[in-house]
């Protein structure tokens, strides 16, 4: 027994050799919860910051399990950026565990970028009793680029307050980014114009803002509640609604189940599209604009081909 | 090294407390052949939390905890009632049924609530990396009290676990002591699972106990062996998780598995009892 314990101890000591993390120097250390945030802040602050992102883009952002590196980076961070609206329910415990004094002393360093955003689907009855159930409304607001303009302004302003010596540069970069975004928004709107008002079905209630902007009509969700698989009655109702409204497009995210949407699409003659909400969710999308480019193009192509098929069937 | 210590002292303390309580309870659980009883009790506790949400209580608040504990109490009643002197149905079957039905019931109830599923899933996952000092103190105080109760009545508890037949003969109220055992066990599991998650709690409970039972005989030696193994394994797991940036709980579980395999190989090759 002694020999076992001895060898165990030896291995433990070997592993305790320190690990070096990240770059050091004059850069501002920023930890962002999602790739949307790190994409935007990188465009605004450029080389001034060293950015670390917690949530892997292809996974469900609700269920991130922070790793030791996540805690360590948060501990050393100068600024912690989050989406807010209770999207990151794991952020509170993560910040507690990190025990970062700089973040605790200056509340501005824990930066919720959702200030000034108009949330959709806010519960009508707001009692303390239902406190933990998305009381702020739907948190997926960045899928509407108009909200991203607000996020960019918030970032430039807050970083300007924290680092006044660079405020001018943050404002300029933010302006450039907004101009780029505005141009892209015109292109995206033009590309999807023919299908304004079309009905779509999404897997989870995460495309409400996107639909609101383009004027799509979200007929229903595939899951009645997050994590609850559709029951037979619900599925029957869903199929009926899809056929009645002539819905052709079903949107899912990379981490969501493929089988239920595929079966529904087969039976109703539609198509399942895998769209991303975070840069990197699909390989074509490197930053926020790239991600939206991809999503818009996928949608437009799907509508085009499905429209042609319909015409053929008519003949 | 300092980074490592700053980051890991809280999880390590939590692991020590878990080791202390669970290795001991694990000896009971393995003797009783009710290996999966903690999974069933954790699921019942989650079910209780779902009921709390249905009544519009905060899941993390005191009411959520009270509902969980009440639910586990009912679980304890079921498990103590279904253990009869002449066993016609293995108790593992009852445990399996309780697990499946309470998990399914939670899904049914959840389909009637607003969004809250994320939080309930969190209850069964837990993340030992993010344990707070408050949770550690809560655990330490609670488990010391329950541990003392077990120490005071150790004769009765070990008798009903290891030799129920003589307990029956001696006129010991086996059902009463069983109920007490499962109530204490339920409280421990409910609290541990919220912090460490079902997988890690299960490993702390079963693996050191099994290893100890293959190597040593007396309860005292088994406890020492199990505690030593739990301590070193959690230390090793925490370091591995830090070095390779892996999810902490799952890393510790895998290290537990690995250590058990190594010990078994070592035992078959060199060790003759």
Coordinates of C-alpha atoms in Angstrom, one line a residue:
Chain A
X1 CA 0.0 0.0 0.0
X2 CA 2.8 2.4 0.9
X3 CA 4.3 1.9 -2.6
X4 CA 1.1 2.9 -4.3
X5 CA 0.6 6.0 -2.1
X6 CA 4.2 7.0 -2.8
X7 CA 4.0 6.7 -6.5
X8 CA 0.7 8.7 -6.4
X9 CA 2.4 11.5 -4.6
X10 CA 5.3 11.6 -7.0
X11 CA 2.9 12.0 -10.0
X12 CA 1.0 14.7 -8.2
X13 CA 4.2 16.7 -7.6
X14 CA 5.3 16.3 -11.2
X15 CA 2.0 17.7 -12.4
X16 CA 2.3 20.7 -10.1
X17 CA 4.9 22.4 -12.4
X18 CA 3.5 25.8 -13.2
X19 CA 1.7 26.6 -16.5
X20 CA 2.3 29.8 -18.3
X21 CA -0.8 31.6 -19.7
X22 CA -1.3 34.2 -22.3
X23 CA 0.8 37.2 -23.2
X24 CA 1.9 39.7 -20.7
X25 CA 2.7 43.3 -21.1
X26 CA 0.7 46.5 -21.6
X27 CA -2.3 45.0 -23.3
X28 CA -5.7 45.2 -21.7
X29 CA -6.8 41.7 -20.7
X30 CA -10.4 41.2 -21.8
X31 CA -12.5 38.1 -21.2
X32 CA -15.7 37.8 -23.3
X33 CA -18.3 35.2 -22.8
X34 CA -19.2 34.6 -26.4
X35 CA -17.5 35.0 -29.8
X36 CA -20.0 37.7 -30.9
X37 CA -18.6 39.9 -28.1
X38 CA -15.0 39.1 -28.8
X39 CA -15.5 39.7 -32.5
X40 CA -16.9 43.2 -31.9
X41 CA -14.6 44.3 -29.2
X42 CA -11.5 43.2 -31.3
X43 CA -12.7 45.4 -34.1
X44 CA -13.1 48.3 -31.7
X45 CA -10.0 48.0 -29.6
X46 CA -7.7 46.2 -32.0
X47 CA -4.2 45.4 -30.6
X48 CA -4.8 47.3 -27.4
X49 CA -6.5 44.2 -26.0
X50 CA -5.6 40.6 -25.4
X51 CA -9.0 38.8 -25.8
X52 CA -10.0 35.4 -24.4
X53 CA -13.4 33.9 -25.2
X54 CA -15.1 31.4 -22.9
X55 CA -18.1 29.8 -24.8
X56 CA -17.1 27.5 -27.6
X57 CA -19.1 28.8 -30.7
X58 CA -20.6 25.4 -31.6
X59 CA -22.1 24.6 -28.3
X60 CA -25.1 25.7 -26.4
X61 CA -24.2 28.9 -24.6
X62 CA -26.7 28.2 -21.8
X63 CA -24.8 25.1 -20.7
X64 CA -21.1 26.2 -20.6
X65 CA -19.1 24.3 -18.0
X66 CA -16.2 26.7 -17.2
X67 CA -12.8 25.0 -17.2
X68 CA -9.8 25.8 -15.0
X69 CA -8.4 28.1 -17.7
X70 CA -11.7 30.0 -17.9
X71 CA -11.5 30.7 -14.2
X72 CA -7.9 31.6 -14.3
X73 CA -8.3 34.0 -17.3
X74 CA -11.3 35.6 -15.5
X75 CA -9.2 36.0 -12.4
X76 CA -6.6 37.9 -14.3
X77 CA -9.0 39.9 -16.5
X78 CA -9.1 43.7 -16.6
X79 CA -12.6 43.7 -18.2
X80 CA -15.2 40.9 -18.3
X81 CA -17.8 41.4 -21.1
X82 CA -21.1 39.5 -21.2
X83 CA -24.3 39.5 -23.2
X84 CA -26.5 39.9 -20.2
X85 CA -30.2 39.2 -20.1
X86 CA -29.4 36.0 -18.2
X87 CA -28.0 34.3 -21.3
X88 CA -24.9 33.2 -19.3
X89 CA -26.3 31.8 -16.2
X90 CA -22.9 30.4 -15.4
X91 CA -21.2 33.8 -15.4
X92 CA -22.1 34.6 -11.8
X93 CA -20.6 31.4 -10.3
X94 CA -17.6 31.9 -12.6
X95 CA -17.0 35.4 -11.4
X96 CA -17.4 34.3 -7.7
X97 CA -14.9 31.5 -8.2
X98 CA -12.4 33.8 -9.9
X99 CA -12.5 36.3 -7.1
X100 CA -11.0 39.0 -9.2
X101 CA -10.5 42.1 -7.0
X102 CA -10.2 44.6 -9.9
X103 CA -13.6 43.4 -11.2
X104 CA -15.2 43.5 -7.8
X105 CA -14.0 47.0 -7.0
X106 CA -15.0 48.7 -10.2
X107 CA -18.5 47.5 -11.4
X108 CA -17.8 49.0 -14.8
X109 CA -15.2 46.3 -15.4
X110 CA -17.9 43.6 -15.4
X111 CA -19.6 44.9 -18.6
X112 CA -23.1 43.9 -19.6
X113 CA -23.4 45.1 -23.1
X114 CA -27.2 44.9 -23.2
X115 CA -27.8 48.4 -22.0
X116 CA -30.4 50.2 -24.1
X117 CA -31.5 47.1 -25.9
X118 CA -35.2 46.5 -26.2
X119 CA -35.8 42.9 -25.2
X120 CA -38.5 40.9 -26.8
X121 CA -40.8 38.4 -25.1
X122 CA -40.5 39.8 -21.6
X123 CA -42.8 37.8 -19.3
X124 CA -46.0 39.8 -18.6
X125 CA -46.2 38.7 -15.0
X126 CA -43.1 39.8 -13.3
X127 CA -43.2 38.5 -9.8
X128 CA -40.2 37.8 -7.6
X129 CA -41.3 34.2 -7.5
X130 CA -40.5 33.6 -11.1
X131 CA -37.2 35.4 -10.6
X132 CA -34.8 33.0 -12.3
X133 CA -36.8 32.4 -15.5
X134 CA -35.6 34.7 -18.2
X135 CA -37.2 37.7 -16.5
X136 CA -35.4 40.0 -18.9
X137 CA -37.0 38.4 -21.9
X138 CA -35.4 36.6 -24.8
X139 CA -31.6 37.1 -24.5
X140 CA -30.6 36.3 -28.2
X141 CA -30.8 40.0 -29.2
X142 CA -27.6 40.1 -31.2
X143 CA -29.2 38.3 -34.1
X144 CA -30.8 41.6 -35.1
X145 CA -27.9 43.8 -36.5
X146 CA -29.7 47.0 -35.4
X147 CA -29.1 45.8 -31.8
X148 CA -25.4 45.2 -32.7
X149 CA -25.1 48.9 -33.5
X150 CA -26.2 49.6 -29.9
X151 CA -23.7 47.0 -28.6
X152 CA -20.9 48.7 -30.5
X153 CA -21.8 52.1 -29.1
X154 CA -22.0 50.6 -25.6
X155 CA -18.6 49.0 -26.0
X156 CA -16.9 52.1 -27.3
X157 CA -18.4 54.3 -24.5
X158 CA -17.6 51.9 -21.6
X159 CA -14.1 51.2 -22.8
X160 CA -13.6 54.9 -23.3
X161 CA -14.6 55.6 -19.7
X162 CA -12.3 52.8 -18.4
X163 CA -9.4 53.9 -20.6
X164 CA -9.9 57.6 -21.4
X165 CA -6.5 57.8 -23.1
X166 CA -7.8 55.6 -25.9
X167 CA -11.4 56.9 -26.0
X168 CA -10.9 58.7 -29.2
X169 CA -9.6 55.6 -31.0
X170 CA -12.4 53.4 -29.7
X171 CA -14.9 55.9 -31.0
X172 CA -13.3 56.1 -34.4
X173 CA -13.1 52.3 -34.8
X174 CA -16.7 51.9 -33.6
X175 CA -17.7 54.4 -36.2
X176 CA -15.9 52.5 -38.9
X177 CA -17.4 49.2 -37.8
X178 CA -20.9 50.7 -37.8
X179 CA -20.4 52.0 -41.3
X180 CA -19.3 48.6 -42.5
X181 CA -22.3 47.0 -40.7
X182 CA -24.7 49.6 -42.2
X183 CA -23.5 48.8 -45.7
X184 CA -23.8 45.1 -45.1
X185 CA -27.3 45.5 -43.6
X186 CA -28.5 47.2 -46.8
X187 CA -27.1 44.2 -48.8
X188 CA -28.6 41.7 -46.5
X189 CA -32.0 43.3 -46.6
X190 CA -31.9 43.6 -50.4
X191 CA -30.9 39.9 -50.7
X192 CA -33.8 38.7 -48.6
X193 CA -36.4 41.2 -49.7
X194 CA -38.3 38.8 -51.9
X195 CA -39.2 36.6 -49.0
X196 CA -40.2 39.2 -46.5
X197 CA -43.1 37.9 -44.5
X198 CA -42.3 34.3 -45.2
X199 CA -43.1 31.8 -42.4
X200 CA -40.2 29.9 -40.8
X201 CA -39.9 27.3 -38.1
X202 CA -37.0 27.4 -35.6
X203 CA -35.7 24.8 -33.3
X204 CA -35.4 27.0 -30.2
X205 CA -36.8 30.4 -29.5
X206 CA -33.5 32.0 -30.4
X207 CA -34.2 33.7 -33.7
X208 CA -37.0 36.1 -32.6
X209 CA -34.8 39.2 -33.1
X210 CA -33.5 38.0 -36.4
X211 CA -37.0 37.3 -37.6
X212 CA -38.2 40.7 -36.4
X213 CA -35.6 42.5 -38.3
X214 CA -36.0 40.7 -41.7
X215 CA -39.8 40.5 -41.3
X216 CA -39.9 36.7 -41.1
X217 CA -42.8 35.1 -39.4
X218 CA -41.7 32.5 -36.8
X219 CA -44.7 30.1 -37.0
X220 CA -43.6 27.8 -34.3
X221 CA -40.6 26.1 -32.5
X222 CA -39.8 22.5 -32.8
X223 CA -39.2 22.1 -29.1
X224 CA -42.2 23.3 -27.0
X225 CA -39.9 24.1 -24.1
X226 CA -36.1 24.1 -24.1
X227 CA -34.9 20.6 -23.5
X228 CA -38.4 19.1 -23.7
X229 CA -38.8 16.9 -26.8
X230 CA -42.0 17.6 -28.7
X231 CA -44.9 15.3 -27.8
X232 CA -47.1 13.6 -30.4
X233 CA -49.9 16.0 -30.1
X234 CA -47.6 19.0 -30.4
X235 CA -45.8 17.4 -33.4
X236 CA -49.1 16.9 -35.2
X237 CA -50.2 20.4 -34.5
X238 CA -46.8 21.6 -35.7
X239 CA -47.0 19.7 -39.0
X240 CA -50.5 21.1 -39.5
X241 CA -49.3 24.7 -38.9
X242 CA -46.3 24.1 -41.3
X243 CA -48.6 22.9 -44.1
X244 CA -51.2 25.6 -43.5
X245 CA -48.7 28.4 -43.6
X246 CA -46.7 26.8 -46.4
X247 CA -43.4 26.9 -44.3
X248 CA -40.4 25.7 -46.2
X249 CA -37.5 26.6 -44.0
X250 CA -36.6 25.1 -40.6
X251 CA -33.6 26.7 -38.8
X252 CA -31.5 24.8 -36.3
X253 CA -28.1 25.6 -34.6
X254 CA -25.1 23.3 -34.8
X255 CA -25.6 21.8 -31.4
X256 CA -29.4 21.1 -31.8
X257 CA -30.9 17.8 -32.7
X258 CA -31.0 17.1 -36.4
X259 CA -33.3 14.2 -36.6
X260 CA -36.6 15.8 -35.6
X261 CA -36.2 18.8 -37.9
X262 CA -35.1 16.5 -40.8
X263 CA -38.2 14.3 -40.4
X264 CA -40.5 17.2 -40.3
X265 CA -38.8 18.7 -43.4
X266 CA -39.1 15.5 -45.3
X267 CA -42.8 15.2 -44.6
X268 CA -43.6 18.8 -45.4
X269 CA -41.2 19.2 -48.3
X270 CA -39.0 21.8 -46.6
X271 CA -35.4 22.2 -45.9
X272 CA -33.3 22.2 -42.7
X273 CA -30.8 25.0 -42.5
X274 CA -27.9 25.0 -40.0
X275 CA -27.3 28.6 -39.1
X276 CA -24.9 30.1 -36.5
X277 CA -25.4 32.6 -33.8
X278 CA -21.7 32.9 -33.0
X279 CA -18.7 33.5 -35.2
X280 CA -17.1 30.1 -35.7
X281 CA -20.3 28.2 -35.3
X282 CA -20.1 27.4 -39.0
X283 CA -16.6 27.3 -40.6
X284 CA -17.3 30.1 -43.2
X285 CA -18.0 32.7 -40.5
X286 CA -14.9 34.3 -39.0
X287 CA -16.5 37.4 -37.4
X288 CA -20.0 38.8 -36.8
X289 CA -20.4 40.1 -40.3
X290 CA -19.1 36.9 -41.8
X291 CA -21.5 34.9 -39.8
X292 CA -24.5 37.1 -40.9
X293 CA -23.3 36.9 -44.5
X294 CA -23.4 33.1 -44.2
X295 CA -26.8 33.0 -42.6
X296 CA -28.4 35.4 -45.1
X297 CA -26.9 33.5 -48.1
X298 CA -28.0 30.1 -46.8
X299 CA -31.6 31.5 -46.3
X300 CA -31.7 33.2 -49.7
X301 CA -30.4 30.0 -51.5
X302 CA -32.9 27.8 -49.7
X303 CA -35.8 30.1 -50.6
X304 CA -34.6 30.3 -54.2
X305 CA -34.3 26.5 -54.8
X306 CA -37.5 25.7 -52.8
X307 CA -39.4 28.3 -54.8
X308 CA -38.2 26.8 -58.1
X309 CA -39.3 23.3 -56.9
X310 CA -42.7 24.7 -56.0
X311 CA -43.1 26.2 -59.5
X312 CA -42.2 22.9 -61.1
X313 CA -44.8 21.1 -59.0
X314 CA -47.4 23.7 -60.0
X315 CA -46.8 22.9 -63.7
Chain B
X1 CA 2.2 27.1 -8.9
X2 CA 0.6 30.1 -7.1
X3 CA -2.0 30.3 -9.9
X4 CA -2.8 26.7 -9.4
X5 CA -3.1 27.0 -5.6
X6 CA -5.2 30.2 -5.8
X7 CA -7.6 28.5 -8.3
X8 CA -7.8 25.0 -6.7
X9 CA -7.7 25.4 -3.0
X10 CA -11.5 25.7 -2.8
X11 CA -12.2 22.7 -5.0
X12 CA -9.6 20.8 -3.1
X13 CA -11.2 21.6 0.3
X14 CA -14.6 20.5 -1.2
X15 CA -13.0 17.3 -2.4
X16 CA -11.6 16.6 1.1
X17 CA -15.1 17.1 2.7
X18 CA -16.7 14.9 0.0
X19 CA -14.1 12.2 0.5
X20 CA -14.6 12.3 4.3
X21 CA -18.3 11.8 4.2
X22 CA -18.8 9.7 1.0
X23 CA -16.0 7.1 1.5
X24 CA -17.6 6.3 4.8
X25 CA -21.2 6.2 3.4
X26 CA -19.9 4.2 0.4
X27 CA -18.8 1.4 2.7
X28 CA -22.4 1.1 3.9
X29 CA -23.8 1.4 0.4
X30 CA -21.6 -1.3 -1.1
X31 CA -22.2 -3.6 1.8
X32 CA -26.0 -3.1 1.3
X33 CA -25.7 -3.7 -2.4
X34 CA -27.6 -0.6 -3.2
X35 CA -25.0 0.9 -5.5
X36 CA -27.2 3.2 -7.5
X37 CA -29.3 4.5 -4.6
X38 CA -27.5 7.9 -4.7
X39 CA -28.5 8.4 -8.3
X40 CA -32.1 7.6 -7.4
X41 CA -32.1 10.0 -4.4
X42 CA -30.4 12.8 -6.5
X43 CA -33.1 12.4 -9.1
X44 CA -35.8 12.5 -6.5
X45 CA -34.2 15.7 -5.1
X46 CA -34.3 17.2 -8.6
X47 CA -37.9 16.3 -8.8
X48 CA -38.6 18.1 -5.6
X49 CA -36.9 21.2 -7.0
X50 CA -39.1 21.0 -10.1
X51 CA -42.2 21.0 -7.8
X52 CA -40.8 24.1 -6.1
X53 CA -40.5 25.8 -9.4
X54 CA -44.2 24.8 -10.2
X55 CA -45.1 26.6 -7.0
X56 CA -43.2 29.6 -8.3
X57 CA -40.3 29.4 -5.8
X58 CA -36.7 30.3 -6.6
X59 CA -34.8 27.1 -7.4
X60 CA -31.6 28.1 -5.7
X61 CA -33.4 29.7 -2.7
X62 CA -34.3 28.1 0.6
X63 CA -37.6 26.8 -0.6
X64 CA -36.0 24.9 -3.5
X65 CA -33.7 23.3 -1.0
X66 CA -36.6 22.5 1.4
X67 CA -38.6 20.9 -1.4
X68 CA -35.6 18.8 -2.5
X69 CA -35.1 17.6 1.1
X70 CA -38.8 16.8 1.5
X71 CA -38.7 14.8 -1.7
X72 CA -35.6 12.9 -0.6
X73 CA -37.4 12.1 2.7
X74 CA -40.1 10.4 0.8
X75 CA -37.4 8.5 -1.2
X76 CA -35.9 7.4 2.1
X77 CA -39.3 6.1 3.2
X78 CA -39.7 4.1 0.0
X79 CA -36.2 2.6 0.3
X80 CA -36.6 1.6 4.0
X81 CA -40.1 0.1 3.4
X82 CA -39.0 -2.0 0.4
X83 CA -36.2 -3.7 2.3
X84 CA -37.7 -6.8 3.7
X85 CA -36.2 -9.6 5.8
X86 CA -36.7 -12.3 3.1
X87 CA -35.8 -10.5 0.0
X88 CA -38.1 -11.5 -2.9
X89 CA -37.3 -8.6 -5.1
X90 CA -33.7 -7.3 -5.3
X91 CA -33.6 -3.7 -3.9
X92 CA -31.6 -2.6 -7.0
X93 CA -34.8 -3.1 -8.9
X94 CA -36.8 -0.8 -6.7
X95 CA -33.9 1.8 -7.0
X96 CA -34.0 1.6 -10.7
X97 CA -37.7 2.0 -10.9
X98 CA -37.6 5.0 -8.5
X99 CA -34.9 6.6 -10.7
X100 CA -36.7 6.1 -14.0
X101 CA -40.1 7.2 -12.7
X102 CA -38.9 10.3 -10.9
X103 CA -36.8 11.3 -13.9
X104 CA -39.8 10.9 -16.2
X105 CA -42.1 12.7 -13.8
X106 CA -39.7 15.7 -13.7
X107 CA -39.9 15.9 -17.5
X108 CA -43.7 15.8 -17.4
X109 CA -43.9 18.5 -14.7
X110 CA -41.3 20.6 -16.6
X111 CA -43.4 20.6 -19.7
X112 CA -46.0 22.5 -17.6
X113 CA -43.6 25.2 -16.4
X114 CA -42.1 28.2 -18.1
X115 CA -38.4 28.0 -19.0
X116 CA -36.5 26.7 -16.1
X117 CA -35.1 23.5 -17.4
X118 CA -31.6 25.0 -17.7
X119 CA -31.4 25.5 -13.9
X120 CA -32.7 22.0 -13.1
X121 CA -30.1 20.4 -15.4
X122 CA -27.5 22.5 -13.6
X123 CA -28.7 20.8 -10.3
X124 CA -27.5 17.5 -11.5
X125 CA -24.4 18.7 -13.2
X126 CA -22.7 20.8 -10.6
X127 CA -19.2 22.2 -11.1
X128 CA -16.8 21.6 -8.3
X129 CA -14.4 24.1 -9.9
X130 CA -16.8 26.9 -9.0
X131 CA -17.6 25.9 -5.4
X132 CA -17.9 29.0 -3.1
X133 CA -16.5 29.3 0.5
X134 CA -20.1 29.6 1.7
X135 CA -21.0 26.2 0.1
X136 CA -17.8 24.7 1.6
X137 CA -18.7 25.9 5.1
X138 CA -22.3 24.7 4.7
X139 CA -21.1 21.3 3.7
X140 CA -18.5 21.1 6.5
X141 CA -20.9 21.9 9.2
X142 CA -23.8 19.8 8.0
X143 CA -21.6 16.7 7.3
X144 CA -19.8 17.0 10.7
X145 CA -23.2 16.9 12.4
X146 CA -24.4 14.0 10.4
X147 CA -21.1 12.3 10.8
X148 CA -21.4 12.6 14.5
X149 CA -24.8 11.0 14.5
X150 CA -23.3 8.1 12.5
X151 CA -20.4 7.8 15.0
X152 CA -22.8 7.8 18.0
X153 CA -25.0 5.0 16.5
X154 CA -22.2 3.2 14.6
X155 CA -23.0 -0.2 16.1
X156 CA -26.6 -0.1 14.9
X157 CA -25.8 1.4 11.5
X158 CA -23.1 -1.1 10.7
X159 CA -25.2 -4.0 12.0
X160 CA -28.1 -3.2 9.7
X161 CA -25.7 -2.7 6.8
X162 CA -23.4 -5.7 7.2
X163 CA -25.5 -8.3 9.0
X164 CA -29.2 -7.5 8.8
X165 CA -30.1 -11.1 9.8
X166 CA -28.5 -10.8 13.2
X167 CA -30.0 -7.4 13.6
X168 CA -33.4 -8.8 13.0
X169 CA -32.7 -11.6 15.5
X170 CA -31.5 -9.2 18.2
X171 CA -34.8 -7.4 17.9
X172 CA -33.3 -4.2 16.4
X173 CA -35.9 -2.1 14.6
X174 CA -34.2 -2.5 11.2
X175 CA -36.9 -0.5 9.4
X176 CA -36.5 2.5 11.8
X177 CA -32.7 2.5 11.5
X178 CA -32.9 2.0 7.7
X179 CA -35.1 5.1 7.5
X180 CA -32.7 7.1 9.5
X181 CA -29.8 5.9 7.4
X182 CA -31.5 6.8 4.2
X183 CA -32.7 10.2 5.5
X184 CA -29.1 11.1 6.4
X185 CA -27.9 9.7 3.2
X186 CA -30.5 11.7 1.2
X187 CA -29.5 15.0 2.9
X188 CA -25.8 14.3 2.1
X189 CA -26.5 13.4 -1.5
X190 CA -28.8 16.3 -2.2
X191 CA -26.2 18.8 -0.9
X192 CA -23.2 17.1 -2.6
X193 CA -24.9 16.7 -6.0
X194 CA -25.7 20.4 -6.2
X195 CA -22.0 21.2 -5.7
X196 CA -20.2 18.4 -7.5
X197 CA -22.7 16.7 -9.8
X198 CA -24.1 13.2 -9.9
X199 CA -21.1 11.6 -11.6
X200 CA -18.5 12.9 -9.2
X201 CA -20.6 12.1 -6.1
X202 CA -21.2 8.6 -7.3
X203 CA -17.4 8.1 -7.8
X204 CA -16.5 9.4 -4.4
X205 CA -19.1 7.1 -2.9
X206 CA -18.4 3.8 -4.6
X207 CA -14.8 3.7 -6.0
X208 CA -12.8 4.2 -2.8
X209 CA -15.1 1.9 -1.0
X210 CA -14.7 -0.9 -3.6
X211 CA -10.9 -0.5 -3.7
X212 CA -10.7 -0.5 0.1
X213 CA -12.8 -3.7 0.3
X214 CA -10.5 -5.6 -2.1
X215 CA -7.4 -4.7 -0.1
X216 CA -8.2 -4.5 3.6
X217 CA -10.7 -6.1 6.0
X218 CA -11.5 -4.1 9.1
X219 CA -13.7 -1.0 8.9
X220 CA -11.0 1.2 10.3
X221 CA -8.5 0.1 7.7
X222 CA -11.0 0.4 4.9
X223 CA -11.8 3.9 6.0
X224 CA -8.1 4.9 6.1
X225 CA -7.5 3.3 2.7
X226 CA -10.5 5.0 1.2
X227 CA -9.7 8.4 2.6
X228 CA -6.1 8.2 1.4
X229 CA -7.2 7.1 -2.0
X230 CA -9.9 9.8 -2.2
X231 CA -7.5 12.5 -1.2
X232 CA -4.7 11.6 -3.6
X233 CA -7.1 10.9 -6.5
X234 CA -8.8 14.3 -6.1
X235 CA -5.4 16.0 -5.8
X236 CA -4.2 14.3 -9.0
X237 CA -7.5 14.9 -10.8
X238 CA -7.4 18.6 -9.9
X239 CA -3.8 18.9 -11.2
X240 CA -4.6 17.0 -14.4
X241 CA -7.6 19.2 -15.0
X242 CA -5.5 22.3 -14.5
X243 CA -2.6 21.1 -16.7
X244 CA -4.7 20.0 -19.6
X245 CA -7.6 22.5 -19.1
X246 CA -10.2 19.7 -18.8
X247 CA -13.6 19.8 -17.1
X248 CA -12.7 19.3 -13.4
X249 CA -15.4 16.9 -12.2
X250 CA -15.1 14.6 -15.2
X251 CA -11.3 14.5 -14.9
X252 CA -11.5 13.4 -11.2
X253 CA -14.0 10.7 -12.1
X254 CA -11.7 9.3 -14.8
X255 CA -8.7 9.5 -12.5
X256 CA -10.7 7.5 -10.0
X257 CA -11.4 4.9 -12.6
X258 CA -7.8 4.8 -13.7
X259 CA -6.5 4.4 -10.2
X260 CA -8.9 1.6 -9.5
X261 CA -7.7 -0.3 -12.7
X262 CA -4.1 0.2 -11.7
X263 CA -4.8 -1.0 -8.1
X264 CA -6.6 -4.1 -9.5
X265 CA -3.8 -5.0 -11.8
X266 CA -1.3 -4.5 -8.9
X267 CA -3.5 -6.6 -6.7
X268 CA -3.8 -9.6 -9.1
X269 CA 0.0 -9.6 -9.8
X270 CA 1.6 -9.0 -6.4
X271 CA -0.9 -8.9 -3.6
X272 CA -2.0 -12.1 -1.8
X273 CA -4.3 -11.6 1.1

